[in-house]
Short mmCIF file of C-alpha atoms in Angstrom, two decimals:
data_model
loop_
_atom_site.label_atom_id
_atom_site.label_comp_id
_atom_site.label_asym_id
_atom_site.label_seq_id
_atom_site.Cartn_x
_atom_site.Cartn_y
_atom_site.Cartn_z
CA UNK A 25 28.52 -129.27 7.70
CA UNK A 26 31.59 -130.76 7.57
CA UNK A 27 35.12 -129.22 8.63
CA UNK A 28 36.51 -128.27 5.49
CA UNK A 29 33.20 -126.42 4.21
CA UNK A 30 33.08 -124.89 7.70
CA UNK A 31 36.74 -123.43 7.44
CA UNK A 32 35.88 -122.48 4.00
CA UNK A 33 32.73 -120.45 4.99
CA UNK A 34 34.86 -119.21 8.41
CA UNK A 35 37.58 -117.84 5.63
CA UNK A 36 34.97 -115.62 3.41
CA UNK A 37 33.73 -114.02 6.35
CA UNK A 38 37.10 -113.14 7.97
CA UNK A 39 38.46 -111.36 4.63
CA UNK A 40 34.67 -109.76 3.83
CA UNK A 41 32.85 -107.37 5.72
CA UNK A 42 29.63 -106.76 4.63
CA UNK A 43 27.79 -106.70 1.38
CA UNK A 44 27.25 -102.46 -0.56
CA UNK A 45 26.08 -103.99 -3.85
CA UNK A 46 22.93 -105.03 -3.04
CA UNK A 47 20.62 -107.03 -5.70
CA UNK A 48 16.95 -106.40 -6.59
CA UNK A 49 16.22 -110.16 -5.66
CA UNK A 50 14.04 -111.20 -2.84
CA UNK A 51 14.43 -114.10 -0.36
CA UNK A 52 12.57 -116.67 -0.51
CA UNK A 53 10.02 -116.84 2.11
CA UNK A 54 11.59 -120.32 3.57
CA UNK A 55 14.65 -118.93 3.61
CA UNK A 56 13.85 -116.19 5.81
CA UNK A 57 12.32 -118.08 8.30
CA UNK A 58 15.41 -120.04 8.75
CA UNK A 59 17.59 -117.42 9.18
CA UNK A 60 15.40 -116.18 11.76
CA UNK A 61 14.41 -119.42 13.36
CA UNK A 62 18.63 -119.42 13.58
CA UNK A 63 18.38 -116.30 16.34
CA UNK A 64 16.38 -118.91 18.92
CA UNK A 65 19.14 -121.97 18.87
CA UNK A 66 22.30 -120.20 20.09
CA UNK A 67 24.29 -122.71 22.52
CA UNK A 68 23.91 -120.56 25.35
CA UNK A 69 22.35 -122.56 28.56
CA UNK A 70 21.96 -119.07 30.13
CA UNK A 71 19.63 -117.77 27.51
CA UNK A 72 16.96 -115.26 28.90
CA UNK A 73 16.08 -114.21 25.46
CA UNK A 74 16.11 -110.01 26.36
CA UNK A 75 15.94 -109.50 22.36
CA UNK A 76 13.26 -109.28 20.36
CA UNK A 77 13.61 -108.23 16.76
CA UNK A 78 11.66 -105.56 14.71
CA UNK A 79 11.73 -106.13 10.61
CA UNK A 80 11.68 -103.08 8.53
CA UNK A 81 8.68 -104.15 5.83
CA UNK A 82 8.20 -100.83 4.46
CA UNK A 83 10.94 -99.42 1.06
CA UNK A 84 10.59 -95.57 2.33
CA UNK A 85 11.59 -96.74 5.81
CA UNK A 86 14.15 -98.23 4.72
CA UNK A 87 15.42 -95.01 2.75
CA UNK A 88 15.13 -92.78 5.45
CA UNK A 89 17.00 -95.51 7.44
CA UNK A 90 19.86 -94.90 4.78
CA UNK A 91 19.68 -91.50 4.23
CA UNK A 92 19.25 -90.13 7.89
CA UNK A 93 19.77 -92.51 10.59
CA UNK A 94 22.78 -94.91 9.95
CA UNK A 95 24.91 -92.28 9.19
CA UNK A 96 27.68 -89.98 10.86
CA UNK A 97 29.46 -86.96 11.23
CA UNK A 98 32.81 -86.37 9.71
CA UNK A 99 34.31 -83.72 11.69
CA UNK A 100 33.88 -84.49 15.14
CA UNK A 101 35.64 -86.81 17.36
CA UNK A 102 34.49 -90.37 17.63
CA UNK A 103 32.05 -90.38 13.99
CA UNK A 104 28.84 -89.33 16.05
CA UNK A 105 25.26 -90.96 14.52
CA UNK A 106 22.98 -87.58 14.13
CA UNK A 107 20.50 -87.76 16.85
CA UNK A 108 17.16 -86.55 15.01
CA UNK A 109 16.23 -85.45 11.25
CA UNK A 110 16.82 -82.10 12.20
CA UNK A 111 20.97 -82.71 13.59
CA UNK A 112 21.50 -84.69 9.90
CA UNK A 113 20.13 -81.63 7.63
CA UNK A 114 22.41 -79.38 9.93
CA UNK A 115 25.46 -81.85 9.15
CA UNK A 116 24.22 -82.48 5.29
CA UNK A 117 23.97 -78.51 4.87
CA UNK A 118 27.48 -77.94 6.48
CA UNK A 119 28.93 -81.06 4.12
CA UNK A 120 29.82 -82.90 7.52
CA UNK A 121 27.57 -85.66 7.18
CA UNK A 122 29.61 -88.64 6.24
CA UNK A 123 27.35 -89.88 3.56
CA UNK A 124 25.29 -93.17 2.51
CA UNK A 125 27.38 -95.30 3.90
CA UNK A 126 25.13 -98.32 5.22
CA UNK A 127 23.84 -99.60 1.84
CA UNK A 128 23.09 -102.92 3.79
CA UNK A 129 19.86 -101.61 5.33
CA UNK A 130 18.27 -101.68 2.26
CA UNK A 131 18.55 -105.57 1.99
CA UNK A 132 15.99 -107.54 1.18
CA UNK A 133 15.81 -108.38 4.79
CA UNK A 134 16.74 -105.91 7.48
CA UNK A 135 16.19 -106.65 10.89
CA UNK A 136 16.41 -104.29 14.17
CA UNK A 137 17.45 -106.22 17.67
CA UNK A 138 16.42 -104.45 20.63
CA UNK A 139 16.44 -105.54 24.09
CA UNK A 140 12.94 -105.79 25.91
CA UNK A 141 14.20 -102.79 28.84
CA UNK A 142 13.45 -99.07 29.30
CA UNK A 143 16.91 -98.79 30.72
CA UNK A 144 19.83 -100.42 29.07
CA UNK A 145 21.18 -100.90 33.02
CA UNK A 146 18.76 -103.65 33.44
CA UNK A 147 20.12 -105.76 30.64
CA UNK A 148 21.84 -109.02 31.88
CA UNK A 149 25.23 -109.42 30.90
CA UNK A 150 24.42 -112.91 29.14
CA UNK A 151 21.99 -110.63 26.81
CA UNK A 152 24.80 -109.00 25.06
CA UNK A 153 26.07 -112.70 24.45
CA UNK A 154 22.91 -114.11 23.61
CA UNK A 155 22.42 -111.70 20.94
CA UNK A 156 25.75 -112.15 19.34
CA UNK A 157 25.44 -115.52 19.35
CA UNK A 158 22.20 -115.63 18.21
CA UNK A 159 23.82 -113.00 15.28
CA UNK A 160 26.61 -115.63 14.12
CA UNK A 161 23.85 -118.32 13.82
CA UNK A 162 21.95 -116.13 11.45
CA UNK A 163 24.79 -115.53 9.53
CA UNK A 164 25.71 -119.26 9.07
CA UNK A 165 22.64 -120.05 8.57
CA UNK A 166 22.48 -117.37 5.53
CA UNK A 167 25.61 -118.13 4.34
CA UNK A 168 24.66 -122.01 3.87
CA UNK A 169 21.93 -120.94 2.13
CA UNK A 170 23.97 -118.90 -0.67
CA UNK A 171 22.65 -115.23 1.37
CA UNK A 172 25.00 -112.39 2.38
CA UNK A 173 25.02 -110.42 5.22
CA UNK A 174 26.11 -107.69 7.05
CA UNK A 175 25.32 -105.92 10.11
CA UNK A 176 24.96 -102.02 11.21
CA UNK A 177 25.41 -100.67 14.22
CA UNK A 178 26.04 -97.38 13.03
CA UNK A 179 23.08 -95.36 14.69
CA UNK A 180 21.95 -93.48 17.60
CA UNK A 181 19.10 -95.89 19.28
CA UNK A 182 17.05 -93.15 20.52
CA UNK A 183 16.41 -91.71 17.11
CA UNK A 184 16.14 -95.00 15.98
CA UNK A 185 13.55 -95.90 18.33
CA UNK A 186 11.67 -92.98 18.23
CA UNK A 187 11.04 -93.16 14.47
CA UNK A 188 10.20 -96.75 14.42
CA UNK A 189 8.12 -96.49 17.66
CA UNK A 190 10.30 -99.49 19.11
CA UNK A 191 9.14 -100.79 22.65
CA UNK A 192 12.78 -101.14 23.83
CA UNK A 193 16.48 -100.11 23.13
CA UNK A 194 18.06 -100.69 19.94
CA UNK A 195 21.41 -102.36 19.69
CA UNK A 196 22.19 -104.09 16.21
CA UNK A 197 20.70 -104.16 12.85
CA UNK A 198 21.15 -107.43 10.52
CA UNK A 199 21.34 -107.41 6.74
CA UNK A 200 20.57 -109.85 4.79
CA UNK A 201 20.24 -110.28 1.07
CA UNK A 202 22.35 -111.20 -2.20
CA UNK A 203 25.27 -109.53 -3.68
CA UNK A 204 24.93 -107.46 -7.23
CA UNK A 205 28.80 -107.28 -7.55
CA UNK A 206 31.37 -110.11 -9.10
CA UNK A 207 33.41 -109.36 -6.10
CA UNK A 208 31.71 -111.20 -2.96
CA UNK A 209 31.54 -108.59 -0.72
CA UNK A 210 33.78 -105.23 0.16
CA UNK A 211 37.24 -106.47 1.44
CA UNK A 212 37.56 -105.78 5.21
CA UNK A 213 41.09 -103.42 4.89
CA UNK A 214 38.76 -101.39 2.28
CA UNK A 215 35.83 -100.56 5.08
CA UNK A 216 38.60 -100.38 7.82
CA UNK A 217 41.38 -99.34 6.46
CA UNK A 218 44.70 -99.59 9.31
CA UNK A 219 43.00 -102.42 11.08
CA UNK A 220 44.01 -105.97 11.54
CA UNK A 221 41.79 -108.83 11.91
CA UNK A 222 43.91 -110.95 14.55
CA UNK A 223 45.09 -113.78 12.68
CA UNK A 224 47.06 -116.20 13.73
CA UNK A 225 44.74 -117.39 16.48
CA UNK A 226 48.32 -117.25 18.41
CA UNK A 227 48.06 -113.68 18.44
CA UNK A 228 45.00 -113.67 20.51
CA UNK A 229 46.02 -116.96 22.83
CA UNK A 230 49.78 -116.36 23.27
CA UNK A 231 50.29 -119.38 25.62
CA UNK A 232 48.43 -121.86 23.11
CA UNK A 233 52.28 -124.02 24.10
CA UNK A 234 53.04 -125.40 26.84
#
């Protein structure tokens, strides 16, 4: 990949976030297997690989995945994720559930990254990194290949691991699947509105002169 196409790429995903138009169009088996291949190659020397990752297969999971776990609570502080079934028909009876709004977990491809620990005290500090960067190569690697994606990490992990019977903590879930909208993908302000990407770089690095 040259520079320009990489700048190009770099510049859809800083003014997107996410894909909530999702079409009825499945991935091509090779496809998948290089976006997941991607989460093995991240240029990290220190990689321990502490993550293992746990694809939802099954439609209904992935509906009660939508409907029940990667949601929140509107009227407490913070947005808290409901912490069983039972919490979420409380906040859905009460109108304080926030709503469906994770569409990406019912991609095409959704995967679940957990680290390998009973405690999430015995996760190295690399394993955070290695994940993440293990994250932007999938999403490269799906972008190249004319996928979207989006991630959600908009859950409470021990729900989530009790209803998928995970053998370790859950920490990210990755989207990945085409877009049934014109528009690309939601605009960032529109998911977060009063935020600001930090752009200029010189924003972030204020001594980038001598």
């Amino acid at each position: 990949m040259d520079y320009d196409s990489l700048q190009k790429l770099y510049e859809t995903r800083r003014n997107y976030s996410g894909f909530h138009n999702i079409k009825d169009k499945p991935l091509k088996e090779e496809h998948i297997w290089k976006i997941l291949n991607a989460f093995t190659q991240p240029p990290s020397c220190q990689h321990r690989y502490e993550h293992k990752g746990f694809i939802v297969h099954n439609e209904k999971d992935k509906q009660y995945l939508y409907d029940n776990i990667a949601t929140c609570c509107k009227d407490l502080e913070d947005y808290p994720c409901p912490e069983s079934e039972e919490e979420c028909d409380r906040w859905r009876k009460k109108g304080l559930r926030f709503g469906n709004i994770n569409p990406q977990v019912l991609a095409p491809l959704v995967v679940v990254w957990y680290f390998d620990h009973k405690s999430k005290w015995d996760i190295h500090d690399t394993g955070y990194l290695d994940l993440g960067l293990g994250c932007w190569n999938s999403i490269l690697t799906a972008q190249s290949l004319g996928i979207q994606s989006s991630f959600c990490g908009c859950f409470n992990w021990k729900y989530m691991q009790r209803y998928f019977n995970i053998p370790g903590i859950p920490f990210v879930i990755t989207c990945y699947g085409y877009n049934n909208s014109k528009r690309s993908v939601a605009p960032f302000q529109e998911i977060h509105p009063g935020k600001v990407r930090p752009i200029p770089f010189d924003h972030m690095i204020s001594n980038y002169k001598k």
